[in-house]
């Protein structure tokens, strides 16, 4: 919103103009043996709540360097699109935050929660996100956050806006909490369904074998820079494409498969499982149904190809059950924070096989019930999206001056801003040390002071300099 579109008494300013500096301290500057540490993972991007953990000062992370105060807002500068933003409560006063946050400390004349809500608005976000740098961990500088513009109403109106916002948002937050709870229930029902269809103790009519005996297991082709170009460029799927019972084809990459494509080519009915992932996601399975066509797979995935007598859909059901029963987690090996499920260990995992007719019956039952649960989950997801849109619409109303009425008796924001600037200038002047005036140095001989016998004859007296010239000489030496 431009300055011209702002309501009477409002002004536009940079965030940094209404904030106070926050000093960073080294480990030696922390005055307590234990403290609550606020890192980026401590902030819930949906609820905007902080769950800080206790750490010992001697073993604190190197990024634990910012002392926060009640009323501060922490704004994550690492992956800012995740919206890790939170308001510091009194229980976290004087605790330590990571340098991965820009700590927004409002001036005493500015309502702290007004800034907390202002930096969540999409207009503020649109100014910050384009300044991200980096690929794996895109980040912005603290300066990028503090240089962003925001609308500033009079101080009294800031308080009225916050009061109105929090009344409306409390209803939205309650609704969002109910939606989130219901989505968790859907996930729980899906898990219960999978566990109930394939019991722990399989019936006597079922065959209990291993994954390796129920089909073949193959690891995909390793990626290599030399294969970015070549005569037989083919698309391939990787771990980022394979979700539970879903293959995402929006970001399919390519590489050269000269002479080896048939070995790694997928056929409809192949089941792909994540080979390397977070521990609770290792083995996440999806059924390849022929889309995209003529595609291969890399070594971040394992391919299961069912033997005769085993339906691919049944194999998917078995693997989904193992995923939710955390059976795959018992077989993982962790290297560099990534859990891996090797083909050898997967082959030894148990694999129940009922008669073909029962396989078809259980697969159909699962698909029907899962379809109902998926429909319910999609409706809940749509409701969550509407809730987020309503939240932004409410913030837009608030920061356009349409949420509460203006009061002509309020002190204009321009005067508030001028007072902040004047107080800041006064503090800067008081903090500036006075420079001592240096005396005019006497000229000395390089051979040292002369004795009375060696003293040169007195120079003829010079014409006295005007007072102004003497003053200029002192000023030269003072510079």
Steps between C-alpha positions, in 0.01 A plus 500: 500500500640840399521802730210664310266206569557503876229629734525844660763504774688194370845491345722245331837411646771240496476240774845594629388859562270386785725230647782497751833323441557156653854420610652163428702334777769234492493192719702687763231771505224259613452561871325174590595133507178389330253679279210436266620500142275615216611349171305492176352157572359640828247714311174355370426670168124447539433588864792749527586348836853444637606176665848586620724229640738521794870485418820532703701812428826304460351278229278761335502523118719769349192676362357553851596866519193724523341593833126549445259708707127487564322657203768417242400325179731233360493479119686211340743617233579140395235364263275798577227352278431256786369800700671415830387814680412527869446751779719466810292449815604601855598139575782534244628839614883518491531157338719434196401484132688373198668741260274336241236751612468871448395616846245782461508712816247784478565851623317576825255724312394216263258219584704177490216276381419743220844427354453128566189498280638746244796278409260209437310690231559396140600856399794481741586147389503605133779745579713251691474170309650625168822579689570137592848370422622142478350175374501233772427744782375823340526790741468876524709743704371674811538824303259370234234461768558839664507682164150381409221759508187481713204732572517674837180636659485724808603325823146501639365347180770234507359384833143502367607299193676238712198466728263454204737265319541273798127477555440392138810279480405315817195362316708411194765334714237292678358387166849425366574294811185294447588443135854390589366261764257347250776455243706316761199278563477419129867399498439285806202333330709431189769341712246292692346380175835381363590324823162328525495368142829318552505364857818434695417130518409398147233233440613142430372524143754773428860446396754682717817557302754781452509799268786339310294186439183691404674680215824659385671801658724734299681822582483784249788654307739733672505857374824641361599836343637319194150378419335842485555490124504209258330327208227324702352764734209356693276624785547343840323495835680570827408512867350850462240357260378208713244559776271252672274353230579796273763589240556872445588564134527880524880491532641208302869526412700339217839340439676274252418128524704385198514120490328452839150643462325161475657402834354802683181552300182487706199286406142559613455304821848570639499623860755770585623546857714778647849363564637809676282732708420618850471187720119509522467539120743231385314242293224743401335316206315593184373294207622596153195493273666596171525880543732645390579259219848360425646606832786356707592538869808590704675342796302711749220251426448126520281319246287202596366290215244242618527134406202315347230446760562836668294803398703823473215674685531241778873564521431873534254425782759286682767769469265772621419288802872451573553875469231588756593211729856641493627164383745659256649712779629179659714436190645845429863606529571869552787678325550880504152554650328305221343160566556232235314176429724270302369248250657221705318598819170561318511151347497345848186684617192280538239505225157335552321366191132398522329305221445703183125540555560636848772734373251653256231527766726671755648735240150606387387550861807711574453714188133567580561600860814696418308687230244614760774609739691675219184692405454608860864606525476706180198685636685571823799619301278739301357635824853559633584689182190717539602568859845619389342723233263648758795572726679691225181686409463605862861621511445690173200678651697582813801648320287696254324678787164328442481282811447773762390864463756781501492761779594854387622572854775234475855627465597451132747222430735752334540676835553168675769413248664844538509457878665158467760645265566796731544274804731276300710801393520622863620160622759487222631844592522411870683179422755673273831554692643855510829542318779666701675796335862429426768760576708650216824295490828685540753472221808301601840446341570150379825509698320550830459808723769765468713602799531859613849523341376357171176696492457690173470876511147624554287548190372846431159547651218421261200713439218370723238294311143616505278318751307331221817352352601356842158341533537342151835350602344328801218373285749342259665308782165402639401326176 
